[in-house]
Short mmCIF file of C-alpha atoms in Angstrom, two decimals:
data_model
loop_
_atom_site.label_atom_id
_atom_site.label_comp_id
_atom_site.label_asym_id
_atom_site.label_seq_id
_atom_site.Cartn_x
_atom_site.Cartn_y
_atom_site.Cartn_z
CA MET A 121 -31.86 -68.74 -8.23
CA ILE A 122 -29.73 -67.18 -10.97
CA VAL A 123 -31.85 -65.25 -13.46
CA PRO A 124 -30.63 -65.37 -17.08
CA LYS A 125 -28.78 -62.17 -17.92
CA ASN A 126 -31.20 -61.09 -20.62
CA LEU A 127 -34.19 -61.48 -18.33
CA ILE A 128 -33.20 -59.27 -15.41
CA LEU A 129 -35.40 -56.17 -15.08
CA CYS A 130 -33.55 -52.91 -15.44
CA GLY A 131 -35.21 -51.42 -12.37
CA CYS A 132 -36.16 -52.93 -9.03
CA PHE A 133 -39.37 -52.23 -7.18
CA GLY A 134 -39.20 -50.88 -3.70
CA LEU A 135 -37.86 -47.89 -1.86
CA LEU A 136 -35.06 -46.19 -3.80
CA LEU A 137 -31.97 -45.48 -1.74
CA LEU A 138 -30.12 -42.55 -3.18
CA SER A 139 -26.86 -43.52 -4.81
CA SER A 140 -23.57 -41.88 -3.93
CA CYS A 141 -21.74 -43.64 -6.75
CA GLY A 142 -18.81 -41.59 -7.95
CA LYS A 143 -19.49 -38.60 -5.72
CA GLU A 144 -16.31 -38.91 -3.68
CA GLU A 145 -14.21 -38.86 -6.83
CA GLN A 146 -16.12 -36.18 -8.76
CA SER A 147 -16.60 -32.50 -8.04
CA GLU A 148 -20.38 -32.50 -8.25
CA PRO A 149 -22.36 -29.28 -8.80
CA SER A 150 -25.03 -28.66 -6.21
CA ARG A 151 -28.75 -28.73 -7.11
CA PRO A 152 -28.68 -28.11 -10.85
CA ASN A 153 -31.50 -26.64 -12.89
CA ILE A 154 -33.60 -29.10 -14.88
CA LEU A 155 -35.13 -28.51 -18.33
CA PHE A 156 -37.34 -31.44 -19.27
CA ALA A 157 -38.29 -31.24 -22.96
CA ILE A 158 -40.94 -33.74 -24.03
CA ALA A 159 -42.38 -33.99 -27.54
CA ASP A 160 -45.87 -35.36 -28.08
CA ASP A 161 -45.73 -38.60 -30.18
CA TRP A 162 -42.13 -39.01 -31.44
CA SER A 163 -40.52 -42.39 -32.13
CA TYR A 164 -36.96 -43.66 -32.08
CA PRO A 165 -34.89 -43.37 -34.30
CA HIS A 166 -36.29 -40.19 -35.87
CA ALA A 167 -33.48 -37.75 -35.15
CA GLY A 168 -30.42 -36.75 -37.12
CA THR A 169 -27.94 -38.14 -34.62
CA TYR A 170 -29.63 -41.55 -34.83
CA GLY A 171 -28.98 -41.56 -38.58
CA THR A 172 -32.42 -40.55 -39.89
CA ASP A 173 -31.64 -38.15 -42.72
CA TRP A 174 -35.20 -36.96 -43.36
CA VAL A 175 -35.62 -35.47 -39.87
CA ASN A 176 -33.40 -32.49 -39.04
CA THR A 177 -32.89 -32.11 -35.26
CA PRO A 178 -29.84 -29.91 -34.54
CA ALA A 179 -30.92 -29.12 -30.96
CA PHE A 180 -31.44 -32.76 -30.01
CA ASP A 181 -28.19 -33.62 -31.76
CA ARG A 182 -26.37 -30.93 -29.78
CA VAL A 183 -27.71 -32.24 -26.48
CA ALA A 184 -26.51 -35.71 -27.47
CA SER A 185 -23.06 -34.58 -28.61
CA GLU A 186 -22.48 -32.47 -25.48
CA GLY A 187 -24.00 -35.06 -23.16
CA LEU A 188 -25.35 -38.58 -23.52
CA LEU A 189 -27.26 -40.28 -26.34
CA PHE A 190 -29.42 -43.21 -25.22
CA THR A 191 -30.24 -45.91 -27.77
CA ARG A 192 -32.58 -48.02 -25.62
CA ALA A 193 -34.96 -45.68 -23.84
CA TYR A 194 -38.54 -46.90 -23.40
CA THR A 195 -41.81 -45.68 -22.02
CA PRO A 196 -43.56 -48.55 -20.23
CA ASN A 197 -46.94 -47.38 -21.59
CA ALA A 198 -47.23 -45.77 -25.04
CA LYS A 199 -50.03 -43.25 -24.50
CA CYS A 200 -50.01 -39.64 -23.29
CA SER A 201 -51.63 -39.76 -19.84
CA PRO A 202 -50.15 -43.01 -18.52
CA SER A 203 -46.69 -42.29 -19.92
CA ARG A 204 -46.63 -38.87 -18.27
CA SER A 205 -47.94 -40.38 -15.03
CA ILE A 206 -45.01 -42.80 -15.08
CA ILE A 207 -42.55 -39.96 -15.65
CA LEU A 208 -43.95 -37.94 -12.76
CA THR A 209 -44.15 -40.76 -10.20
CA GLY A 210 -41.36 -43.21 -11.05
CA ARG A 211 -43.90 -46.04 -10.94
CA ASN A 212 -45.09 -48.38 -13.66
CA SER A 213 -48.63 -47.83 -14.84
CA TRP A 214 -49.94 -51.05 -13.25
CA GLN A 215 -48.77 -49.55 -9.93
CA LEU A 216 -50.74 -46.33 -10.45
CA GLU A 217 -54.38 -47.41 -10.03
CA GLU A 218 -56.56 -45.06 -12.15
CA ALA A 219 -53.50 -43.45 -13.70
CA ALA A 220 -52.74 -46.68 -15.56
CA ASN A 221 -55.44 -45.54 -17.98
CA HIS A 222 -55.59 -42.76 -20.53
CA VAL A 223 -57.80 -39.78 -19.52
CA PRO A 224 -57.99 -40.79 -15.85
CA PHE A 225 -58.70 -39.14 -12.55
CA PHE A 226 -55.17 -38.82 -11.18
CA PRO A 227 -55.02 -40.52 -7.75
CA GLU A 228 -54.61 -38.15 -4.81
CA LYS A 229 -52.21 -40.56 -3.10
CA PHE A 230 -49.43 -40.17 -5.69
CA ALA A 231 -47.21 -37.08 -5.62
CA SER A 232 -45.39 -35.90 -8.73
CA HIS A 233 -41.68 -35.16 -8.66
CA VAL A 234 -42.45 -31.61 -9.83
CA GLU A 235 -44.71 -31.02 -6.85
CA VAL A 236 -41.99 -32.36 -4.54
CA LEU A 237 -39.28 -30.21 -6.13
CA GLY A 238 -41.52 -27.17 -5.80
CA LEU A 239 -41.89 -27.82 -2.08
CA ASN A 240 -38.13 -28.17 -1.71
CA GLY A 241 -36.70 -24.97 -3.10
CA TYR A 242 -37.14 -25.32 -6.86
CA PHE A 243 -38.93 -22.74 -8.98
CA THR A 244 -41.20 -24.80 -11.24
CA GLY A 245 -43.35 -24.29 -14.31
CA PHE A 246 -44.34 -25.64 -17.69
CA THR A 247 -45.38 -24.53 -21.15
CA GLY A 248 -47.57 -26.27 -23.70
CA LYS A 249 -48.76 -29.70 -22.63
CA GLY A 250 -48.06 -30.86 -19.10
CA TRP A 251 -49.76 -33.90 -17.62
CA ALA A 252 -52.75 -34.54 -19.89
CA PRO A 253 -55.38 -35.48 -20.78
CA GLY A 254 -57.34 -36.23 -17.65
CA ASN A 255 -58.41 -34.77 -14.31
CA PRO A 256 -55.43 -34.01 -12.04
CA GLY A 257 -57.55 -33.67 -8.92
CA GLU A 258 -57.35 -30.81 -6.43
CA ALA A 259 -55.05 -29.49 -3.73
CA ASP A 260 -56.26 -26.74 -1.41
CA GLY A 261 -59.40 -26.36 -3.51
CA LYS A 262 -57.53 -25.77 -6.77
CA PRO A 263 -56.47 -28.13 -9.59
CA ARG A 264 -53.21 -29.88 -8.79
CA LEU A 265 -50.17 -28.52 -10.60
CA LEU A 266 -48.61 -31.86 -11.49
CA THR A 267 -46.05 -30.16 -13.75
CA GLY A 268 -45.99 -26.79 -12.01
CA PRO A 269 -47.67 -23.46 -12.86
CA ARG A 270 -48.55 -22.86 -16.53
CA TYR A 271 -46.57 -20.48 -18.76
CA SER A 272 -48.42 -20.49 -22.07
CA ASP A 273 -49.83 -16.97 -22.45
CA LEU A 274 -47.35 -15.75 -25.06
CA LYS A 275 -48.45 -16.65 -28.60
CA LEU A 276 -47.12 -16.62 -32.16
CA ASP A 277 -48.35 -17.29 -35.68
CA PRO A 278 -47.51 -20.97 -36.28
CA PRO A 279 -46.36 -22.21 -39.70
CA THR A 280 -49.55 -24.26 -40.14
CA GLY A 281 -52.98 -24.17 -38.58
CA GLN A 282 -52.36 -27.57 -37.02
CA ILE A 283 -49.33 -26.42 -34.99
CA SER A 284 -49.85 -24.82 -31.58
CA SER A 285 -49.88 -21.05 -31.31
CA VAL A 286 -48.09 -21.21 -27.94
CA ASP A 287 -44.67 -19.63 -28.19
CA TYR A 288 -42.85 -22.22 -26.14
CA ALA A 289 -39.45 -20.49 -26.18
CA ALA A 290 -40.85 -17.06 -25.29
CA ASN A 291 -42.80 -18.53 -22.40
CA PHE A 292 -39.63 -20.21 -21.13
CA SER A 293 -37.93 -16.80 -21.20
CA ALA A 294 -40.84 -15.31 -19.25
CA PHE A 295 -40.49 -18.12 -16.71
CA LEU A 296 -36.78 -17.39 -16.29
CA ASP A 297 -37.54 -13.69 -15.86
CA GLU A 298 -39.76 -14.55 -12.89
CA LYS A 299 -37.33 -16.98 -11.30
CA PRO A 300 -35.83 -15.63 -8.06
CA ALA A 301 -32.06 -15.19 -8.08
CA ASP A 302 -29.95 -18.06 -6.76
CA THR A 303 -32.90 -20.46 -7.01
CA PRO A 304 -32.69 -23.64 -9.06
CA PHE A 305 -35.50 -24.22 -11.55
CA TYR A 306 -37.40 -27.13 -13.02
CA PHE A 307 -39.17 -26.40 -16.31
CA TRP A 308 -41.31 -28.81 -18.32
CA TYR A 309 -41.32 -27.93 -22.02
CA GLY A 310 -44.21 -29.97 -23.41
CA SER A 311 -44.83 -29.27 -27.07
CA THR A 312 -48.01 -30.55 -28.68
CA GLU A 313 -45.99 -31.45 -31.75
CA PRO A 314 -45.77 -33.85 -33.54
CA HIS A 315 -49.23 -34.84 -32.27
CA ARG A 316 -51.85 -34.86 -35.00
CA ALA A 317 -53.45 -33.30 -36.96
CA TYR A 318 -50.94 -32.30 -39.68
CA ALA A 319 -51.26 -29.97 -42.64
CA TYR A 320 -51.04 -32.50 -45.46
CA GLY A 321 -48.02 -31.84 -47.66
CA SER A 322 -46.39 -29.42 -45.20
CA GLY A 323 -43.21 -31.48 -45.03
CA VAL A 324 -42.67 -30.96 -48.75
CA ALA A 325 -44.19 -27.49 -49.18
CA LEU A 326 -42.83 -25.85 -46.02
CA GLY A 327 -40.06 -28.16 -44.92
CA GLY A 328 -38.35 -28.43 -48.29
CA LYS A 329 -38.41 -32.22 -48.12
CA SER A 330 -38.82 -34.79 -50.88
CA LEU A 331 -40.62 -38.10 -50.87
CA GLU A 332 -37.45 -39.81 -52.09
CA SER A 333 -35.53 -38.72 -48.98
CA ILE A 334 -37.21 -41.44 -46.92
CA ASP A 335 -34.87 -44.40 -47.19
CA LYS A 336 -37.40 -46.97 -45.95
CA VAL A 337 -41.08 -47.07 -45.03
CA PRO A 338 -41.74 -49.55 -42.19
CA ALA A 339 -42.88 -52.86 -43.65
CA PHE A 340 -46.14 -52.82 -41.68
CA TRP A 341 -47.42 -49.91 -43.82
CA PRO A 342 -47.89 -49.60 -47.58
CA ASP A 343 -45.17 -47.66 -49.36
CA ASN A 344 -46.89 -44.99 -51.45
CA ASP A 345 -46.97 -41.21 -51.81
CA SER A 346 -49.72 -40.71 -49.22
CA VAL A 347 -47.80 -42.57 -46.53
CA ARG A 348 -44.52 -40.87 -47.42
CA ASN A 349 -46.14 -37.44 -47.27
CA ASP A 350 -47.60 -38.37 -43.90
CA LEU A 351 -44.14 -39.26 -42.62
CA LEU A 352 -42.64 -36.00 -43.88
CA ASP A 353 -45.45 -33.98 -42.30
CA TYR A 354 -44.66 -35.74 -39.02
CA ALA A 355 -40.97 -34.90 -39.52
CA PHE A 356 -41.82 -31.24 -40.09
CA GLU A 357 -43.52 -31.08 -36.68
CA VAL A 358 -40.67 -32.93 -34.94
CA GLU A 359 -38.39 -30.23 -36.34
CA TYR A 360 -40.70 -27.52 -34.97
CA PHE A 361 -40.34 -28.99 -31.47
CA ASP A 362 -36.57 -29.05 -31.97
CA GLN A 363 -36.45 -25.41 -33.14
CA HIS A 364 -37.99 -24.18 -29.88
CA LEU A 365 -35.60 -26.36 -27.92
CA MET A 366 -32.69 -24.71 -29.74
CA GLN A 367 -34.01 -21.28 -28.74
CA MET A 368 -34.22 -22.43 -25.12
CA LEU A 369 -30.62 -23.66 -25.16
CA ARG A 370 -29.47 -20.31 -26.53
CA GLU A 371 -31.49 -18.46 -23.90
CA LEU A 372 -29.82 -20.47 -21.15
CA GLU A 373 -26.41 -19.77 -22.65
CA GLU A 374 -27.05 -16.03 -22.76
CA ARG A 375 -28.11 -16.07 -19.11
CA GLY A 376 -25.10 -18.15 -18.06
CA GLU A 377 -27.37 -20.97 -16.87
CA LEU A 378 -26.72 -23.71 -19.44
CA GLU A 379 -23.65 -25.29 -17.82
CA ASN A 380 -25.55 -26.13 -14.65
CA THR A 381 -28.81 -27.14 -16.30
CA VAL A 382 -29.65 -30.80 -16.82
CA VAL A 383 -31.38 -30.85 -20.21
CA VAL A 384 -33.46 -33.98 -20.87
CA VAL A 385 -35.03 -34.40 -24.32
CA THR A 386 -37.49 -37.19 -25.12
CA ALA A 387 -41.14 -37.90 -26.04
CA ASP A 388 -44.13 -39.38 -24.25
CA ASN A 389 -44.85 -42.19 -26.73
CA GLY A 390 -44.34 -43.20 -30.32
CA MET A 391 -45.52 -41.52 -33.50
CA PRO A 392 -49.30 -41.13 -34.11
CA PHE A 393 -49.52 -43.80 -36.79
CA PRO A 394 -51.23 -47.21 -36.97
CA ARG A 395 -49.55 -50.02 -34.99
CA VAL A 396 -47.48 -47.46 -33.11
CA LYS A 397 -49.05 -44.96 -30.68
CA GLY A 398 -51.20 -46.75 -28.13
CA GLN A 399 -49.82 -50.20 -28.93
CA ALA A 400 -46.91 -52.17 -27.46
CA TYR A 401 -44.50 -52.69 -30.33
CA GLU A 402 -41.01 -51.35 -30.94
CA TYR A 403 -41.98 -48.04 -32.56
CA SER A 404 -44.64 -47.55 -29.85
CA ASN A 405 -42.47 -47.62 -26.74
CA HIS A 406 -38.89 -47.10 -27.99
CA LEU A 407 -38.22 -43.37 -27.84
CA PRO A 408 -35.47 -40.80 -28.43
CA LEU A 409 -33.54 -39.70 -25.35
CA ALA A 410 -30.57 -37.35 -24.96
CA ILE A 411 -29.32 -35.70 -21.76
CA MET A 412 -26.72 -32.96 -21.30
CA TRP A 413 -25.31 -31.30 -18.17
CA GLY A 414 -22.13 -29.36 -18.75
CA LYS A 415 -20.99 -29.26 -15.13
CA GLY A 416 -22.00 -32.80 -14.28
CA ILE A 417 -21.82 -35.37 -17.05
CA GLN A 418 -18.41 -36.92 -17.35
CA ASN A 419 -16.84 -37.72 -20.71
CA PRO A 420 -19.65 -36.10 -22.78
CA GLY A 421 -20.47 -37.43 -26.22
CA ARG A 422 -20.99 -40.97 -24.97
CA VAL A 423 -23.56 -43.34 -26.48
CA ILE A 424 -25.39 -45.41 -23.84
CA ASN A 425 -26.84 -48.78 -24.85
CA ASP A 426 -28.28 -49.71 -21.46
CA PHE A 427 -32.02 -50.22 -21.26
CA VAL A 428 -33.55 -47.25 -19.43
CA ASN A 429 -37.19 -46.39 -18.98
CA PHE A 430 -39.44 -43.60 -17.86
CA THR A 431 -39.67 -44.82 -14.26
CA ASP A 432 -36.02 -43.71 -14.03
CA PHE A 433 -36.68 -39.96 -14.41
CA SER A 434 -38.22 -39.26 -10.99
CA PRO A 435 -35.47 -40.91 -8.93
CA THR A 436 -32.88 -39.16 -11.11
CA PHE A 437 -34.37 -35.71 -10.56
CA LEU A 438 -34.80 -36.21 -6.81
CA GLU A 439 -31.19 -37.35 -6.46
CA LEU A 440 -29.98 -34.33 -8.42
CA ALA A 441 -32.01 -32.15 -6.03
CA GLU A 442 -30.32 -33.87 -3.07
CA LEU A 443 -33.62 -35.17 -1.74
CA ASP A 444 -33.99 -38.41 0.17
CA VAL A 445 -37.02 -40.12 -1.34
CA ALA A 446 -38.07 -41.46 2.03
CA GLY A 447 -38.38 -37.93 3.33
CA THR A 448 -40.70 -36.77 0.55
CA ALA A 449 -44.32 -37.44 -0.39
CA MET A 450 -43.25 -39.67 -3.28
CA ALA A 451 -44.51 -43.25 -3.20
CA PRO A 452 -41.90 -46.03 -3.52
CA MET A 453 -40.57 -46.08 -7.07
CA ALA A 454 -39.82 -48.83 -9.57
CA GLY A 455 -37.20 -46.73 -11.32
CA LYS A 456 -33.47 -46.48 -10.89
CA SER A 457 -31.56 -43.20 -10.95
CA LEU A 458 -29.52 -42.38 -14.05
CA VAL A 459 -27.03 -40.32 -12.04
CA PRO A 460 -24.42 -43.12 -11.88
CA ILE A 461 -24.37 -43.10 -15.70
CA PHE A 462 -23.77 -39.32 -15.62
CA PHE A 463 -20.67 -39.72 -13.47
CA SER A 464 -19.31 -42.74 -15.28
CA ASP A 465 -16.76 -42.59 -18.08
CA ALA A 466 -18.19 -45.68 -19.73
CA SER A 467 -19.97 -45.92 -23.07
CA GLY A 468 -22.10 -48.69 -24.52
CA LYS A 469 -23.44 -51.04 -21.87
CA THR A 470 -22.51 -49.52 -18.53
CA ASP A 471 -24.74 -51.41 -16.07
CA PRO A 472 -25.26 -55.18 -16.48
CA GLU A 473 -28.56 -54.97 -14.61
CA ARG A 474 -30.03 -52.62 -17.22
CA ASN A 475 -30.70 -55.34 -19.77
CA ALA A 476 -34.51 -55.40 -20.10
CA VAL A 477 -37.66 -53.32 -19.70
CA LEU A 478 -41.28 -54.07 -18.84
CA LEU A 479 -44.13 -52.64 -20.93
CA GLY A 480 -47.90 -52.67 -20.54
CA LYS A 481 -51.20 -50.97 -21.19
CA GLU A 482 -54.77 -50.97 -20.03
CA ARG A 483 -57.52 -48.64 -21.30
CA HIS A 484 -56.40 -45.98 -23.74
CA ASP A 485 -59.01 -44.31 -25.93
CA ILE A 486 -62.58 -45.49 -25.57
CA GLY A 487 -64.39 -47.35 -28.37
CA ARG A 488 -65.10 -50.80 -26.94
CA PRO A 489 -68.25 -51.93 -25.12
CA ASP A 490 -68.45 -50.63 -21.54
CA ASP A 491 -65.22 -48.61 -22.02
CA GLN A 492 -63.10 -51.74 -21.85
CA GLY A 493 -59.38 -51.51 -22.38
CA TYR A 494 -56.95 -53.78 -24.19
CA PRO A 495 -54.67 -55.18 -21.47
CA ILE A 496 -51.12 -56.07 -22.45
CA ARG A 497 -47.92 -56.81 -20.56
CA ALA A 498 -44.58 -57.24 -22.30
CA LEU A 499 -40.91 -57.92 -21.66
CA VAL A 500 -38.21 -56.51 -23.94
CA THR A 501 -34.75 -58.02 -23.67
CA GLU A 502 -31.68 -57.63 -25.83
CA ASP A 503 -32.72 -60.57 -28.00
CA TYR A 504 -36.50 -60.89 -27.79
CA THR A 505 -39.78 -59.08 -27.28
CA TYR A 506 -42.46 -61.09 -25.49
CA ILE A 507 -46.03 -59.72 -25.51
CA HIS A 508 -48.95 -61.16 -23.55
CA ASN A 509 -52.43 -60.12 -24.71
CA PHE A 510 -54.93 -60.84 -21.93
CA GLU A 511 -58.24 -60.28 -23.75
CA THR A 512 -57.83 -61.64 -27.27
CA ASP A 513 -61.52 -61.32 -28.14
CA ARG A 514 -61.18 -57.52 -27.99
CA TRP A 515 -59.96 -55.26 -30.79
CA PRO A 516 -56.43 -53.94 -30.07
CA ALA A 517 -57.02 -50.51 -31.66
CA GLY A 518 -60.70 -50.23 -30.71
CA ASN A 519 -63.76 -51.64 -32.42
CA PRO A 520 -64.11 -51.21 -36.20
CA GLU A 521 -67.68 -49.89 -35.95
CA THR A 522 -66.51 -47.06 -33.70
CA GLY A 523 -63.57 -46.05 -35.89
CA TYR A 524 -60.62 -47.82 -34.24
CA LEU A 525 -60.46 -44.95 -31.76
CA ASN A 526 -57.06 -45.89 -30.33
CA THR A 527 -55.45 -45.00 -33.67
CA ASP A 528 -55.52 -41.34 -34.69
CA GLY A 529 -57.04 -40.49 -38.04
CA SER A 530 -54.40 -40.05 -40.73
CA PRO A 531 -53.62 -40.56 -44.41
CA THR A 532 -51.76 -43.74 -43.46
CA LYS A 533 -54.74 -45.10 -41.54
CA THR A 534 -57.07 -44.25 -44.43
CA VAL A 535 -54.84 -45.99 -46.98
CA ILE A 536 -54.78 -49.18 -44.89
CA LEU A 537 -58.53 -49.20 -44.27
CA ASN A 538 -59.31 -48.52 -47.93
CA GLN A 539 -57.05 -51.29 -49.14
CA ARG A 540 -59.18 -53.75 -47.22
CA ARG A 541 -62.51 -52.19 -48.19
CA VAL A 542 -61.85 -51.55 -51.86
CA ALA A 543 -59.24 -54.06 -52.94
CA GLY A 544 -59.90 -56.81 -50.41
CA ASN A 545 -56.24 -56.67 -49.37
CA SER A 546 -56.15 -57.42 -45.65
CA HIS A 547 -52.38 -57.79 -45.20
CA PHE A 548 -51.69 -54.35 -43.74
CA TRP A 549 -55.06 -54.22 -41.98
CA ASN A 550 -54.23 -57.42 -40.11
CA LEU A 551 -50.86 -56.04 -39.01
CA ASN A 552 -52.33 -52.77 -37.80
CA PHE A 553 -55.91 -53.45 -36.69
CA GLY A 554 -56.55 -57.21 -36.60
CA LYS A 555 -57.06 -59.28 -33.47
CA ARG A 556 -54.02 -60.86 -31.89
CA PRO A 557 -53.11 -64.20 -30.30
CA GLN A 558 -52.50 -64.37 -26.58
CA GLU A 559 -48.73 -64.56 -26.96
CA GLU A 560 -46.32 -62.87 -29.34
CA VAL A 561 -42.58 -63.43 -29.54
CA TYR A 562 -40.28 -61.48 -31.85
CA ASP A 563 -36.58 -61.88 -32.53
CA ARG A 564 -35.27 -58.34 -32.12
CA ASN A 565 -32.09 -58.97 -34.09
CA LYS A 566 -33.53 -60.82 -37.09
CA ASP A 567 -36.94 -59.11 -37.11
CA PRO A 568 -36.59 -55.60 -35.61
CA GLU A 569 -39.99 -54.45 -36.92
CA GLY A 570 -41.79 -57.35 -35.23
CA LEU A 571 -43.50 -58.89 -38.27
CA THR A 572 -43.02 -62.63 -37.63
CA ASN A 573 -44.61 -63.98 -34.46
CA LEU A 574 -42.53 -66.92 -33.22
CA ALA A 575 -44.82 -67.86 -30.32
CA LEU A 576 -46.09 -71.06 -31.97
CA HIS A 577 -42.79 -72.13 -33.53
CA PRO A 578 -41.68 -75.35 -31.78
CA GLU A 579 -38.05 -74.30 -31.58
CA TYR A 580 -38.99 -71.18 -29.57
CA GLN A 581 -41.22 -72.80 -26.95
CA SER A 582 -38.65 -72.87 -24.15
CA ILE A 583 -37.62 -69.28 -24.90
CA LYS A 584 -41.25 -68.17 -24.82
CA GLU A 585 -41.92 -69.98 -21.54
CA ASN A 586 -38.84 -68.46 -19.90
CA LEU A 587 -39.80 -64.98 -21.06
CA ARG A 588 -43.36 -65.41 -19.79
CA GLU A 589 -42.16 -66.78 -16.45
CA GLU A 590 -39.77 -63.88 -15.96
CA LEU A 591 -42.36 -61.27 -16.97
CA PHE A 592 -44.97 -62.64 -14.58
CA ARG A 593 -42.43 -63.02 -11.79
CA GLN A 594 -41.52 -59.39 -11.97
CA LEU A 595 -45.11 -58.22 -12.29
CA LYS A 596 -46.04 -60.18 -9.17
CA ALA A 597 -43.15 -58.58 -7.32
CA GLN A 598 -44.54 -55.19 -8.37
CA GLU A 599 -48.03 -56.20 -7.18
CA ASP A 600 -49.65 -55.87 -10.59
CA PRO A 601 -53.39 -56.54 -10.02
CA ARG A 602 -53.52 -58.57 -13.24
CA MET A 603 -51.25 -61.15 -11.67
CA PHE A 604 -53.76 -61.74 -8.87
CA GLY A 605 -57.03 -61.99 -10.82
CA LYS A 606 -57.94 -58.34 -10.26
CA GLY A 607 -57.27 -56.88 -13.70
CA HIS A 608 -60.94 -55.98 -14.10
CA ILE A 609 -60.41 -52.94 -11.85
CA PHE A 610 -58.70 -51.08 -14.71
CA ASP A 611 -61.84 -51.35 -16.85
CA GLU A 612 -63.96 -50.18 -13.93
CA TYR A 613 -62.10 -46.92 -13.34
CA GLU A 614 -64.16 -44.05 -14.76
CA TYR A 615 -63.08 -42.27 -17.92
CA ALA A 616 -62.53 -38.66 -16.81
CA GLN A 617 -64.19 -36.94 -19.80
CA GLU A 618 -67.88 -37.32 -19.05
CA ASN A 619 -69.00 -36.26 -22.55
CA GLN A 620 -67.11 -39.25 -24.06
CA ARG A 621 -67.76 -41.78 -21.29
CA ASP A 622 -69.52 -45.02 -22.32
CA PHE A 623 -68.84 -44.01 -25.93
CA TYR A 624 -69.47 -47.37 -27.57
CA ASN A 625 -72.87 -48.04 -26.05
CA ARG A 626 -74.08 -44.49 -26.59
CA PHE A 627 -72.79 -44.38 -30.18
CA MET A 628 -74.42 -47.70 -31.09
CA GLN A 629 -77.71 -46.34 -29.76
CA GLY A 630 -77.47 -43.46 -32.25
CA GLU A 631 -76.09 -40.64 -30.10
CA PRO A 632 -73.95 -38.26 -32.21
CA PHE A 633 -70.36 -37.59 -31.16
CA ASN A 634 -67.60 -35.28 -32.26
CA THR A 635 -64.58 -37.59 -32.45
CA GLY A 636 -62.07 -35.02 -33.56
CA TRP A 637 -59.05 -37.31 -33.31
CA VAL A 638 -60.25 -39.74 -36.00
CA ASN A 639 -61.78 -39.25 -39.46
CA ASP A 640 -65.44 -39.87 -40.22
CA THR A 641 -64.35 -42.45 -42.80
CA ASP A 642 -62.56 -44.49 -40.10
CA PHE A 643 -65.90 -45.86 -38.90
CA GLU A 644 -66.71 -49.23 -40.47
CA THR A 645 -70.37 -49.01 -41.42
CA ASP A 646 -70.64 -52.54 -42.88
CA PHE A 647 -67.84 -54.45 -41.18
CA ARG A 648 -67.57 -58.22 -41.47
CA GLU A 649 -64.75 -59.94 -39.62
#
């Protein structure tokens, strides 16, 4: 059977055979260093090189100009723990048992690529946020080092009280000082920016920005000063992440290590705003990605329009390290190595098979009865986004009475909630917090923000059915439990933070909680649907 071009999954499930594409023709460096820089909650297209003028990212822009800029990079699951689990294993979240969820117990059976590199000659470490939040489990009686040993002891005075005091760049230097000579390294730079909270007004007061610099507020939020300030505060923290990355690039240059270091810059999920982080829309899963490697990437400065996703990182790093996946502790991966793109001269669409991505989610933050999740699967093609909501009686962002816990507290969230409470205007509330139909279909070319659901339009019925059929076909091939009537297992996996477990039932019985990631005013005390 011939699958329509726009419905072929960009990665295939099964054992990855290491590619030798281009190696006979190219003089390939051996076992390069790897610097993996991952921001916490940063959406595409918020970088200078993507054309966003109100976010200044010279380090990211440099990586793109001296390497590759990807325009269609996606995380399959837009929340911290599951996204990072996907990065580390090369598997989609529905293939990761407990690790499909946010704040899980990480399954013992799945190795991380960092652990494997560390066992095969790489000097590994991380600063800031590694794999988190959750319980990584133990190895030899100690917590597993899923992203290597921690280097976060060196501190600084941050520009605001909401920004981490970890001196990321200085800790990277300390890591390099400890690295044995003639040993390749893998370093995970995980900033906690631009994760909330923000210092309100910092973008203007400290970043020298103006509200008028924002050319367009997404149409699913109100356009007012509070929302614009919120966006600029987010931009200020993106720039902080970028500043430390620039220091790391300079450090590598001074040590003569930059040319043979693969620098990967991205984020774990989209910005911490309503309808974005923790959901399955364009701003949620579509992320910045740039990769440079002076000694390896051919024809640098290329823009790559292929669909790539976070399952691709692990097979890429293992191939760069000259490791046969079958000879490591890694489980079979869904991803596909990016190395052939490195050694290609092509720009734009370089691989016809990379023309779609799969997305999904299970339980993120708690806040529903019995710690239930909000299961979604989705297929993104060049022309359409198809979303399947499995439990439409549940609240997508968490229950109103428990504060919509899967959406961080913010000025933008407060504005939207107050518009409904005070003015009776439910337009933005419905877009961001309302319940959803089982199926959603969006035309990515005509409606890039995903505002008009075409699922019930008669002229789109055959398109919707084809998208659904292809999505479910691929999920069955990947042995997604939801395709076999076993989706309930994701709700039954225990939430790793005991003090927050069974939140909804305990809260409704009057137990006090400190929910530091939302505001007290987010809780709907007299909600009527």
